[in-house]
PDB file of C-alpha atoms (C1' of nucleotides) in Angstrom:
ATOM      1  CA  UNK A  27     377.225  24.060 -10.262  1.00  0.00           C
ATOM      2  CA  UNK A  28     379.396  24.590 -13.604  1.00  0.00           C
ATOM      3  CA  UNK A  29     379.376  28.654 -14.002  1.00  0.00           C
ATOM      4  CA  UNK A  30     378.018  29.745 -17.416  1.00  0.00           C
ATOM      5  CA  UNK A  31     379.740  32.899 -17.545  1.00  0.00           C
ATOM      6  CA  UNK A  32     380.381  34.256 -21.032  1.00  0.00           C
ATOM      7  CA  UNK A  33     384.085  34.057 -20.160  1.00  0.00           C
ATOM      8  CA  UNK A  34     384.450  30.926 -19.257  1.00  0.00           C
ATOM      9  CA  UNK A  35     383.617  30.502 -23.686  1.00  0.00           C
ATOM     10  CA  UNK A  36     385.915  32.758 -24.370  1.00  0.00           C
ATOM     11  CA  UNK A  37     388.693  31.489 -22.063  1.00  0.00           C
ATOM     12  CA  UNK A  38     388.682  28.047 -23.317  1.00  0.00           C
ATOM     13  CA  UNK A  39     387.842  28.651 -27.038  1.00  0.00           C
ATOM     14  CA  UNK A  40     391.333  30.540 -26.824  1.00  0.00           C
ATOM     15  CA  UNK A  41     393.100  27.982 -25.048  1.00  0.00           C
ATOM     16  CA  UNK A  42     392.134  25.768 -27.555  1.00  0.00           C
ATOM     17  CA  UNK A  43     393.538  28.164 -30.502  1.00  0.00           C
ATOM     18  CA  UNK A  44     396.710  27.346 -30.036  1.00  0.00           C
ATOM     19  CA  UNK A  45     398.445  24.060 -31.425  1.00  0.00           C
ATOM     20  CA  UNK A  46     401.037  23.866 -29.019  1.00  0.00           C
ATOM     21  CA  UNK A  47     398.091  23.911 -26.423  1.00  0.00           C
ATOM     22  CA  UNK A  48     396.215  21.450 -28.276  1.00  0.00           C
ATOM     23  CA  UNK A  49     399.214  19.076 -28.528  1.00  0.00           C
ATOM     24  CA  UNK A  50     399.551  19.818 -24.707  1.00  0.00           C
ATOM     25  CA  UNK A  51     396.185  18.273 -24.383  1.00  0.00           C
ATOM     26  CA  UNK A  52     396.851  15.675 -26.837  1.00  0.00           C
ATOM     27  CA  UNK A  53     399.728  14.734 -24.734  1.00  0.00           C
ATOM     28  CA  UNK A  54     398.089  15.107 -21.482  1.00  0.00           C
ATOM     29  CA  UNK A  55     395.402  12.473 -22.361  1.00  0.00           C
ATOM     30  CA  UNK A  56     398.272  10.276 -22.295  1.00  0.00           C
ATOM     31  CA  UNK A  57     399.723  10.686 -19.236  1.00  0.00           C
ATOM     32  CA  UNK A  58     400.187  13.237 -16.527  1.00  0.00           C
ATOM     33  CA  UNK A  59     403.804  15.373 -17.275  1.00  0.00           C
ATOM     34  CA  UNK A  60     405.568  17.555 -14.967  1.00  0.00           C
ATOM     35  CA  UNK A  61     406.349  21.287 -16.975  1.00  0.00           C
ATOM     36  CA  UNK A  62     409.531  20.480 -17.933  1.00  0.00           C
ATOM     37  CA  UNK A  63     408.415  17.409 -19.971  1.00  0.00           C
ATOM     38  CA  UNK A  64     406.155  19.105 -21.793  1.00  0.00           C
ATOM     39  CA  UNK A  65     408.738  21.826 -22.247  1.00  0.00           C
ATOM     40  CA  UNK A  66     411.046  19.294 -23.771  1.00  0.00           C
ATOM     41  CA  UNK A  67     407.974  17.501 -26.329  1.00  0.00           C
ATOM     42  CA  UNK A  68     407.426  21.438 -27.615  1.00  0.00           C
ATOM     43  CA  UNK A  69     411.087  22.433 -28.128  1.00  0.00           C
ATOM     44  CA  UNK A  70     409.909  25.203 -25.585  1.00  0.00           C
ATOM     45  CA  UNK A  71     411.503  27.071 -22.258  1.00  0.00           C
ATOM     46  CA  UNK A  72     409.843  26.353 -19.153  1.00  0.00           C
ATOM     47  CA  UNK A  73     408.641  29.196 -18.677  1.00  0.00           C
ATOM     48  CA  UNK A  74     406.957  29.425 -22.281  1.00  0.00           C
ATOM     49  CA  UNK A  75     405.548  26.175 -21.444  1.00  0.00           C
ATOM     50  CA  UNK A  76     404.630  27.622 -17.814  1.00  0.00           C
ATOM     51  CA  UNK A  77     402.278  30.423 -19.982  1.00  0.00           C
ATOM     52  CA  UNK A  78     400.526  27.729 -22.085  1.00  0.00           C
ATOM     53  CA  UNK A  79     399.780  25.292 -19.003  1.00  0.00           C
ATOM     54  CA  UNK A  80     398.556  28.698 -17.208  1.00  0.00           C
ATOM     55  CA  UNK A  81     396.384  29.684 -20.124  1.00  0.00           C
ATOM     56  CA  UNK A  82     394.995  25.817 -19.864  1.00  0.00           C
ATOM     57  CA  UNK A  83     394.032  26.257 -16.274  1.00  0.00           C
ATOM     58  CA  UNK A  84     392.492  29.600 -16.503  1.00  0.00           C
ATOM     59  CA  UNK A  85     390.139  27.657 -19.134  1.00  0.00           C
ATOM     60  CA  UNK A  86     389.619  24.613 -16.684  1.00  0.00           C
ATOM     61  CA  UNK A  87     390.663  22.539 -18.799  1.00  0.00           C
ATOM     62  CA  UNK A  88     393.837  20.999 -16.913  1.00  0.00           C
ATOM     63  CA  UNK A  89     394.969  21.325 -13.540  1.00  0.00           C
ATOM     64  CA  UNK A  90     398.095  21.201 -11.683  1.00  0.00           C
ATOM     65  CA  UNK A  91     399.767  20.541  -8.514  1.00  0.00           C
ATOM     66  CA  UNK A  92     403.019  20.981  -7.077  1.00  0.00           C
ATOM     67  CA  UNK A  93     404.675  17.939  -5.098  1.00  0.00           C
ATOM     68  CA  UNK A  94     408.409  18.877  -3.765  1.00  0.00           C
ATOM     69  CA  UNK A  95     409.970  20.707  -6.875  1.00  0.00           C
ATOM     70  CA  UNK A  96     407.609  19.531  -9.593  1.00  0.00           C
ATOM     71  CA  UNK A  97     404.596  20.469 -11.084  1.00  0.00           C
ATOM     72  CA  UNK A  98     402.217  17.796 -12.053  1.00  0.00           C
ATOM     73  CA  UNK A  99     399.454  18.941 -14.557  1.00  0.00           C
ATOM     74  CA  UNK A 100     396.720  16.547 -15.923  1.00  0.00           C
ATOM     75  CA  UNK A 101     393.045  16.711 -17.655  1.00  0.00           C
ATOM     76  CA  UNK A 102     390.280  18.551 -15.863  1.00  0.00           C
ATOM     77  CA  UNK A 103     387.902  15.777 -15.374  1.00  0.00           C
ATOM     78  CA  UNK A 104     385.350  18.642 -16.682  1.00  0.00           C
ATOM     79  CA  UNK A 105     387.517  18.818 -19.961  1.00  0.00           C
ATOM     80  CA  UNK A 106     385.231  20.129 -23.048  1.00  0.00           C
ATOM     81  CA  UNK A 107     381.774  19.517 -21.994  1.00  0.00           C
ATOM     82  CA  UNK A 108     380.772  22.976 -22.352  1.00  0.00           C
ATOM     83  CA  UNK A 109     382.491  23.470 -25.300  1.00  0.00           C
ATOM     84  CA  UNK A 110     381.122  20.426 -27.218  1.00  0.00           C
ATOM     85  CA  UNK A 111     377.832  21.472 -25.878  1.00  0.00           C
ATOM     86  CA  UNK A 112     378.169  25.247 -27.506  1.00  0.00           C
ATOM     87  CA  UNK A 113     379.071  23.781 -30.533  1.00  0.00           C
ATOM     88  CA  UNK A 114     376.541  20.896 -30.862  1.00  0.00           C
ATOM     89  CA  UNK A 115     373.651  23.136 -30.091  1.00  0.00           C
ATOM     90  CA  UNK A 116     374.886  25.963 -32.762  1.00  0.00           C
ATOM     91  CA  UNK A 117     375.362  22.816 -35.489  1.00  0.00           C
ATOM     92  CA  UNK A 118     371.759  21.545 -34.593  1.00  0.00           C
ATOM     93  CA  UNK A 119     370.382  25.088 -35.429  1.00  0.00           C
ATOM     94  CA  UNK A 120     372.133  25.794 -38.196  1.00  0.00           C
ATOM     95  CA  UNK A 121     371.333  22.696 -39.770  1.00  0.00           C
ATOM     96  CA  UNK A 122     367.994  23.274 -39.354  1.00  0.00           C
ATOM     97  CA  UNK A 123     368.687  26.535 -41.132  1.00  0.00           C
ATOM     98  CA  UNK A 124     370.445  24.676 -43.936  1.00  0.00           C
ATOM     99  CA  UNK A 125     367.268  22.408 -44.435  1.00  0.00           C
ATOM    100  CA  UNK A 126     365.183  25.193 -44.523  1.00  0.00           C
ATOM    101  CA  UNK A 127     367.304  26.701 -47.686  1.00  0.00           C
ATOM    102  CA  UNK A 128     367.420  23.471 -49.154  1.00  0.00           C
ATOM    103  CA  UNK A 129     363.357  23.264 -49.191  1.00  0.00           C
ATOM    104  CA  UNK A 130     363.724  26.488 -51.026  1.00  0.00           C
ATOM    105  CA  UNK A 131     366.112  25.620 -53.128  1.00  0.00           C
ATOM    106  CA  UNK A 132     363.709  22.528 -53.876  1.00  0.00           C
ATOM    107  CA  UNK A 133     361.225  24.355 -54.634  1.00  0.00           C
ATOM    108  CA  UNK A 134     363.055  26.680 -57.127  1.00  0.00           C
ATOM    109  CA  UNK A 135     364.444  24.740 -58.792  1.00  0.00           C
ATOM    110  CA  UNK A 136     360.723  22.570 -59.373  1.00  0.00           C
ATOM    111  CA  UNK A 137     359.904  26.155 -60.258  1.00  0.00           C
ATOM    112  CA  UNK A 138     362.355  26.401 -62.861  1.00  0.00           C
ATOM    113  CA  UNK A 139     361.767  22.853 -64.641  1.00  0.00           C
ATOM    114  CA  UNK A 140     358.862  23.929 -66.780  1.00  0.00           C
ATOM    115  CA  UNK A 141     361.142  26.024 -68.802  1.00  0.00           C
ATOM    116  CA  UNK A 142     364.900  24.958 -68.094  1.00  0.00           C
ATOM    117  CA  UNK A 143     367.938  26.765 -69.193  1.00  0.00           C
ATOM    118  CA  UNK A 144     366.987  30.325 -68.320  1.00  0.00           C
ATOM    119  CA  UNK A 145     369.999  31.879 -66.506  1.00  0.00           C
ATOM    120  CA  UNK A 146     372.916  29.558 -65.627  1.00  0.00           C
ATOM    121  CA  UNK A 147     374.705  31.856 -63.439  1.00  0.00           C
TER     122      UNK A 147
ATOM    123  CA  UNK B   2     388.451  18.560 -50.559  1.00  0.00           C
ATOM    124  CA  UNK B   3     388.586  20.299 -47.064  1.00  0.00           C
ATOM    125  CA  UNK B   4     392.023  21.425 -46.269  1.00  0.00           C
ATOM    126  CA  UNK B   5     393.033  20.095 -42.909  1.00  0.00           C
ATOM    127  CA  UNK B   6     396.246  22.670 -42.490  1.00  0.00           C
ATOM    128  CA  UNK B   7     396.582  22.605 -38.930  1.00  0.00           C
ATOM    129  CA  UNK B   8     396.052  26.719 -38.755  1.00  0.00           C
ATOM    130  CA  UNK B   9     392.530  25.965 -39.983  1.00  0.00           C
ATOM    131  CA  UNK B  10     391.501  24.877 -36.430  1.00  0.00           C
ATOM    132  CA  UNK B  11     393.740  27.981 -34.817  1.00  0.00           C
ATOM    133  CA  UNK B  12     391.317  30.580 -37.209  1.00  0.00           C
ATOM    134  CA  UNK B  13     388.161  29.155 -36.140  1.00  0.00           C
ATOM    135  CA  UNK B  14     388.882  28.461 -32.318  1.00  0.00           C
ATOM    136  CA  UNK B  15     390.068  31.882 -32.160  1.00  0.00           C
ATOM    137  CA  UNK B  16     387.015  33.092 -33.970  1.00  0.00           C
ATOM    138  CA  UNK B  17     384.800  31.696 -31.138  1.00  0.00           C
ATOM    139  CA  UNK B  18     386.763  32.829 -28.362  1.00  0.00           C
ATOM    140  CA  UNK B  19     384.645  36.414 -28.544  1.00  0.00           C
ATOM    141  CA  UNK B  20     381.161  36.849 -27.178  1.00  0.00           C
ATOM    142  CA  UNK B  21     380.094  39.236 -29.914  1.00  0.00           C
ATOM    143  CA  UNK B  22     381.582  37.029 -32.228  1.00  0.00           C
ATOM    144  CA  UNK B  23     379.632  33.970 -31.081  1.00  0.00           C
ATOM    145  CA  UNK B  24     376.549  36.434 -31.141  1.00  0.00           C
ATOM    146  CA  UNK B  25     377.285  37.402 -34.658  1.00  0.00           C
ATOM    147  CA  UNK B  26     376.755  33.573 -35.462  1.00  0.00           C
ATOM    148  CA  UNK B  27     374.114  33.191 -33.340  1.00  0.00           C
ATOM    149  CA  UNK B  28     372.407  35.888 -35.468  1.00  0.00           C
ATOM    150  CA  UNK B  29     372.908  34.697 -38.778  1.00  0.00           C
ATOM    151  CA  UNK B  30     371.624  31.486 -37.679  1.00  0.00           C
ATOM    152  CA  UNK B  31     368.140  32.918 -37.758  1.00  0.00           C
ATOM    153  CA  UNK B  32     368.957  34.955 -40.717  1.00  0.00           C
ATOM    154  CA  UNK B  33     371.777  36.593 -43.580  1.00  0.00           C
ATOM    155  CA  UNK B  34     372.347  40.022 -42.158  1.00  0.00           C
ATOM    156  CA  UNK B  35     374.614  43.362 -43.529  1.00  0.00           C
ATOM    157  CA  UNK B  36     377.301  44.469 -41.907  1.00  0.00           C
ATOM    158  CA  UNK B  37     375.079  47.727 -41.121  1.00  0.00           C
ATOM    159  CA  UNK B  38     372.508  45.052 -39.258  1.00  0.00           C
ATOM    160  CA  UNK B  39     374.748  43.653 -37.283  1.00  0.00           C
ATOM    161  CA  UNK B  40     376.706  46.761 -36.105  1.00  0.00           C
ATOM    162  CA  UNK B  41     373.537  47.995 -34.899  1.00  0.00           C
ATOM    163  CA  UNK B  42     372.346  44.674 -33.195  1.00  0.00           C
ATOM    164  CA  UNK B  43     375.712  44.902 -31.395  1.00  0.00           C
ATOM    165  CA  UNK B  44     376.443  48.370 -30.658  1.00  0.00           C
ATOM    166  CA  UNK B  45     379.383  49.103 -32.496  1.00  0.00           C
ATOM    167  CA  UNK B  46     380.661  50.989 -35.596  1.00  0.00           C
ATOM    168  CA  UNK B  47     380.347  49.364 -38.782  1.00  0.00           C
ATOM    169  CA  UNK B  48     384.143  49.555 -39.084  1.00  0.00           C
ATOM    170  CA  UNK B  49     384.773  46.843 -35.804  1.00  0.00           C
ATOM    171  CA  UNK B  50     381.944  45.049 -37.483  1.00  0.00           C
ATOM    172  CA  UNK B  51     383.669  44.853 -40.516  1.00  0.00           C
ATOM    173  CA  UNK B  52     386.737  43.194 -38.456  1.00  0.00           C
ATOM    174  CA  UNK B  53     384.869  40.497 -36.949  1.00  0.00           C
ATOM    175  CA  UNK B  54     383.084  39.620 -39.765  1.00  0.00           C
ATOM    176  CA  UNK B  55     386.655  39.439 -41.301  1.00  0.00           C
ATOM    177  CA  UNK B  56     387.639  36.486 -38.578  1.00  0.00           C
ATOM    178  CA  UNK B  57     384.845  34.566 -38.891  1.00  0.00           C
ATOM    179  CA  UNK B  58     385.436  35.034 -42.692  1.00  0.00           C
ATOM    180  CA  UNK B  59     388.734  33.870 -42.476  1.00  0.00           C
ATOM    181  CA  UNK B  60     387.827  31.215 -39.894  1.00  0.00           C
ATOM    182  CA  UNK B  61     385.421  29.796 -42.947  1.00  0.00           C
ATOM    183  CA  UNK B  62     382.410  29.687 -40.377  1.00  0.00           C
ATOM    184  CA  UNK B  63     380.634  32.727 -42.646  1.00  0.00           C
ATOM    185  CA  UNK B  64     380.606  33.259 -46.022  1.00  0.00           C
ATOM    186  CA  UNK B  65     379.693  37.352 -47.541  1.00  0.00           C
ATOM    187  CA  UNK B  66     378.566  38.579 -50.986  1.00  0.00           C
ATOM    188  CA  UNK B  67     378.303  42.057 -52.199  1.00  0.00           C
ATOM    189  CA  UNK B  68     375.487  43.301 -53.950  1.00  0.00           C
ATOM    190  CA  UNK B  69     375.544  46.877 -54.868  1.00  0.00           C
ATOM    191  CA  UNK B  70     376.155  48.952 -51.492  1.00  0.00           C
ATOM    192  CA  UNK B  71     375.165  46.016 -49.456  1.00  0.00           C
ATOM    193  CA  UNK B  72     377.587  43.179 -48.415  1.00  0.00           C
ATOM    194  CA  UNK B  73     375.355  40.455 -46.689  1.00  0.00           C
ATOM    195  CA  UNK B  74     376.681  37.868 -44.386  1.00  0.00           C
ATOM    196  CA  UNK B  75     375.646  34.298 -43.895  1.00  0.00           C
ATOM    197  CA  UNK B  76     377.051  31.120 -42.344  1.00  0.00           C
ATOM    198  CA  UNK B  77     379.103  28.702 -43.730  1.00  0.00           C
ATOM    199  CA  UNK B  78     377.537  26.087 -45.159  1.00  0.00           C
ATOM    200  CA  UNK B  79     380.919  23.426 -43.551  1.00  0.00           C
ATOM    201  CA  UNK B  80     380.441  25.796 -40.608  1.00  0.00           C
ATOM    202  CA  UNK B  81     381.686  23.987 -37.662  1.00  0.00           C
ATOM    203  CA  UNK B  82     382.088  20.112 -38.702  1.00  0.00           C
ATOM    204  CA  UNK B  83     385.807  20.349 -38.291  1.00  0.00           C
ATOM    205  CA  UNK B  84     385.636  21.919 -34.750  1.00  0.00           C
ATOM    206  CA  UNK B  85     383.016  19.519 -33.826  1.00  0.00           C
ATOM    207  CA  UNK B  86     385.209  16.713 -35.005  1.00  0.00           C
ATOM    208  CA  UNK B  87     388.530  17.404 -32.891  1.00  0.00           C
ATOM    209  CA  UNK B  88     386.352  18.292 -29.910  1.00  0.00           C
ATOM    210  CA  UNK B  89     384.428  14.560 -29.826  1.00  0.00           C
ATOM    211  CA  UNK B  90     387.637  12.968 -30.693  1.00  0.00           C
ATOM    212  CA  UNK B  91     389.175  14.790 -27.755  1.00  0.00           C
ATOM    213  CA  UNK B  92     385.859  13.918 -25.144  1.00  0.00           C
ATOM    214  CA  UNK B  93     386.250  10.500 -26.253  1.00  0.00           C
ATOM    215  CA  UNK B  94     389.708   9.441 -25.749  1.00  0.00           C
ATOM    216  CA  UNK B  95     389.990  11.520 -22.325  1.00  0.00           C
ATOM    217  CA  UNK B  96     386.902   9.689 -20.781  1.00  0.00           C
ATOM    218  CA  UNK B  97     388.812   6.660 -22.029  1.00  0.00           C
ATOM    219  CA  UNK B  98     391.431   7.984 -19.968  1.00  0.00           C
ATOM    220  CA  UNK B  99     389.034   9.408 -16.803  1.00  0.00           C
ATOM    221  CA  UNK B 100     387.507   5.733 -16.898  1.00  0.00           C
ATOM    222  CA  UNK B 101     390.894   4.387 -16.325  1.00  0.00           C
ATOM    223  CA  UNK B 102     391.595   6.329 -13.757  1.00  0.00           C
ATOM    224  CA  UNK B 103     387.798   5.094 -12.635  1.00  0.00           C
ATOM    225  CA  UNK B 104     389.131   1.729 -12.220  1.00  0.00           C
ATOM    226  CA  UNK B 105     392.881   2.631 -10.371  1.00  0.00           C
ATOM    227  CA  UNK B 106     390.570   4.643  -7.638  1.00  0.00           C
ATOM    228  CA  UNK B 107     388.605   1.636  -7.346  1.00  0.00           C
ATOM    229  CA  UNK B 108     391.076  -0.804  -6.969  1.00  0.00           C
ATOM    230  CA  UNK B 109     393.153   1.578  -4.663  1.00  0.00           C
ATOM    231  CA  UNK B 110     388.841   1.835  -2.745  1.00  0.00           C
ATOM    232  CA  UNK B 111     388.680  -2.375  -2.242  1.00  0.00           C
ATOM    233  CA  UNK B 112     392.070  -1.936  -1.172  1.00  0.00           C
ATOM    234  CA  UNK B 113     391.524   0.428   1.292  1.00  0.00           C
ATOM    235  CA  UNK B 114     388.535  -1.196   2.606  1.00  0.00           C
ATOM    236  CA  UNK B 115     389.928  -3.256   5.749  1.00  0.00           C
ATOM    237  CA  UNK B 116     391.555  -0.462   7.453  1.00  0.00           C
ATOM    238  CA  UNK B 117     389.247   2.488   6.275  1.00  0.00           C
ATOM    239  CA  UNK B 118     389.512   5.743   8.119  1.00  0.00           C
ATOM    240  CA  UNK B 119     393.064   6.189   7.330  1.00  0.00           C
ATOM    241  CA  UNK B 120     393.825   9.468   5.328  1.00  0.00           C
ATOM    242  CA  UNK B 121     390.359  11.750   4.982  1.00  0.00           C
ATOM    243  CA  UNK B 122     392.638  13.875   2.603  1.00  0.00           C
TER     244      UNK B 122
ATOM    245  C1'  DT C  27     372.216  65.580 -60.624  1.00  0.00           C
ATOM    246  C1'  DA C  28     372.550  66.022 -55.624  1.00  0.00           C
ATOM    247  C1'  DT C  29     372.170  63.744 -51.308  1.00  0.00           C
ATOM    248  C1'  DA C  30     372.054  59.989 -48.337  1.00  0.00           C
ATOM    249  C1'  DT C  31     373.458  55.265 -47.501  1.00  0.00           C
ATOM    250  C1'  DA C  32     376.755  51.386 -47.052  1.00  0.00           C
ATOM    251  C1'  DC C  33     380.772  50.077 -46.996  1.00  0.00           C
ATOM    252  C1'  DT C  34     386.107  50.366 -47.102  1.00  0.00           C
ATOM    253  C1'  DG C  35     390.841  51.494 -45.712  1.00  0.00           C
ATOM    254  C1'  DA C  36     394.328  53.808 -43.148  1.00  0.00           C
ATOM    255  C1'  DA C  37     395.823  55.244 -38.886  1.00  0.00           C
ATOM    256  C1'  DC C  38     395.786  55.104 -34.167  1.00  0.00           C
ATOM    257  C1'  DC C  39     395.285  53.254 -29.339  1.00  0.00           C
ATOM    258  C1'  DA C  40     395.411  50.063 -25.333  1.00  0.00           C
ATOM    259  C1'  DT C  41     395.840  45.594 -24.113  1.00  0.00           C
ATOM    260  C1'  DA C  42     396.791  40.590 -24.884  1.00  0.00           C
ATOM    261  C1'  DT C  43     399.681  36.758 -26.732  1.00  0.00           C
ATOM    262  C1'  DG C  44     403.582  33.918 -27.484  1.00  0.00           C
ATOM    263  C1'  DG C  45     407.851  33.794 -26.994  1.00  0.00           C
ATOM    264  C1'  DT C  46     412.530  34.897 -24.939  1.00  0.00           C
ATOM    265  C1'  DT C  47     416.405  35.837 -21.177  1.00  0.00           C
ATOM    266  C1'  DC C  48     417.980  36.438 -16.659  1.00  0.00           C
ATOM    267  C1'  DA C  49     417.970  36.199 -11.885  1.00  0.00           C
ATOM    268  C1'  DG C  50     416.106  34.203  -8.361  1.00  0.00           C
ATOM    269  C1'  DT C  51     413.967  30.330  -4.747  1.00  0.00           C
ATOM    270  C1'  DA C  52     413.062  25.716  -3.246  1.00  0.00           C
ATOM    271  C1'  DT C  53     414.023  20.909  -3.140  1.00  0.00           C
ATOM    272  C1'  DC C  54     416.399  16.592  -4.086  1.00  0.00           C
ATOM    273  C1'  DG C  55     420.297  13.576  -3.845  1.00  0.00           C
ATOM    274  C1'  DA C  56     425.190  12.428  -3.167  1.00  0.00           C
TER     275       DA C  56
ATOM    276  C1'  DT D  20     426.269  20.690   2.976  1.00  0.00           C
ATOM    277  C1'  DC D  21     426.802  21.416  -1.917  1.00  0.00           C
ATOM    278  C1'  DG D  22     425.491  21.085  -6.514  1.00  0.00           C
ATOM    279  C1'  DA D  23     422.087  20.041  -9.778  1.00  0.00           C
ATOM    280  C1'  DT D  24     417.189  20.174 -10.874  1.00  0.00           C
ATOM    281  C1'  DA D  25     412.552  22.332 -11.350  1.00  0.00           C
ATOM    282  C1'  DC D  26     410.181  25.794 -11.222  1.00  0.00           C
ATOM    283  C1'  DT D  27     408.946  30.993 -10.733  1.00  0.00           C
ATOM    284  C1'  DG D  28     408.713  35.965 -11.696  1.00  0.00           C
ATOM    285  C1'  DA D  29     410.081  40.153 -13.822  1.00  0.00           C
ATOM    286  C1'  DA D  30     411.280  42.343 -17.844  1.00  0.00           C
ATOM    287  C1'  DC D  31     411.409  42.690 -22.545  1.00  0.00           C
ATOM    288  C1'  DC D  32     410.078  42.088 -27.509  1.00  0.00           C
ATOM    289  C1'  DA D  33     407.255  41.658 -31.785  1.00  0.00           C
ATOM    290  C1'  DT D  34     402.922  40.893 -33.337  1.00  0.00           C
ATOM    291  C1'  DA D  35     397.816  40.320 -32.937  1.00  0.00           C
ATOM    292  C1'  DT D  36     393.219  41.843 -31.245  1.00  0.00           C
ATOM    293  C1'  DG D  37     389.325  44.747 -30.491  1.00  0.00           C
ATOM    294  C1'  DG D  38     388.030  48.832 -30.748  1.00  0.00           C
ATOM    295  C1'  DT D  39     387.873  53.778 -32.399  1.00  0.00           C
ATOM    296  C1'  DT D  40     387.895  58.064 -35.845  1.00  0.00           C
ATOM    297  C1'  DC D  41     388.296  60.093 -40.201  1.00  0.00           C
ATOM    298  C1'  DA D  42     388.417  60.379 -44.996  1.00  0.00           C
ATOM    299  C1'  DG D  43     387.291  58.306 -48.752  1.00  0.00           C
ATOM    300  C1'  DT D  44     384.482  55.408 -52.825  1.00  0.00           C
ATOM    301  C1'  DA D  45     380.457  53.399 -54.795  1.00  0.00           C
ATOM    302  C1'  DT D  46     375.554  52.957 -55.182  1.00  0.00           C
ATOM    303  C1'  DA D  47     370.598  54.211 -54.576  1.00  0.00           C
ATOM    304  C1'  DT D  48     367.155  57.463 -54.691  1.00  0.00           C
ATOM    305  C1'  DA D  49     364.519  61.826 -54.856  1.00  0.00           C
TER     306       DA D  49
END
DNA sequence: TATATACTGAACCATATGGTTCAGTATCGA
DNA sequence: TCGATACTGAACCATATGGTTCAGTATATA
């Protein structure tokens, strides 16, 4: 049921451009914090921090709840599999485009043997 | 010899947060293209080509050589391992973390178990 | 040599980002 | 009930992003 919209991509490869954001992860896989602990670990306002934890939730990657006057936000249980799964398929082709140059590279270079030290550059 | 500045990650995060610049890699993963190519595959003038080109340049997930009029693009050859690596660390310790929270639910289940019913929310 | 091609750079535009301050509102605790 | 705490929202700021147009420069090609 996971929506594959484009967006969602973008939204979470630029949440994740950001390394206050990233230490906000970092820190989240630790423990839950309220906003103004995270604040406080980033040398931030709360309402700086407020932005960042926002621009983490519109990627799904945390979520937060308000009990009474504070804001809990923790991990999205969903956290990265998309992204990991972008990136893994894109390595696994290019890969297979880097063997592919590296058979013809090969085969160049058996080419060239016969009579060595043509051109160097 | 990779340098593991912390803005390296920033560059090439925020070079995959844009679909076109996603397709762009897509693309060159089936072959080198020209900035003329790919302006064409994607609509746009050669000029906005030329900028995204530029981020994925400086995000070192594409590499570009010019040869006479033509400057060709073509991926990386490193393209990617770094990204790859922070994501799986990242998946890795927060199931760690989801999996604890596995085992509090759990307990807090067997727990519950006598006097079910209780709280449906 | 003249023309077309391929790129480059500067300038501009609208919108987004990453931060701040300031002025609230809501809730907790003594 | 009063003060401190925790957040929220609006407004502002500088800079970045994603695009354009226009005016070049350099290179192929007829």
């Amino acid at each position: 049921m996971v929506q594959y919209r484009p967006a969602q991509l973008d939204f979470s490869f630029a949440a994740l451009s950001d390394a206050t954001r990233r230490g906000v992860l970092e820190q989240l896989s630790r423990a839950d914090a309220s906003i103004t602990d995270l604040a406080g670990k980033f040398h931030m306002t709360l309402t700086g921090m407020k932005k960042h934890v926002a621009v983490l939730e519109r990627a799904a990657l945390v979520t937060t709840e308000k009990a009474g006057r504070v804001r809990t936000c923790r991990l999205a249980m969903r956290a990265l599999e998309e992204e990991a799964a972008w990136i893994e398929r894109h390595r696994q082709l290019w890969s297979a485009r880097f063997d592919e140059l590296d058979k013809i590279v090969e085969h160049l270079k058996s080419k060239e043997k016969p009579d060595a030290r043509r051109k160097t550059r």
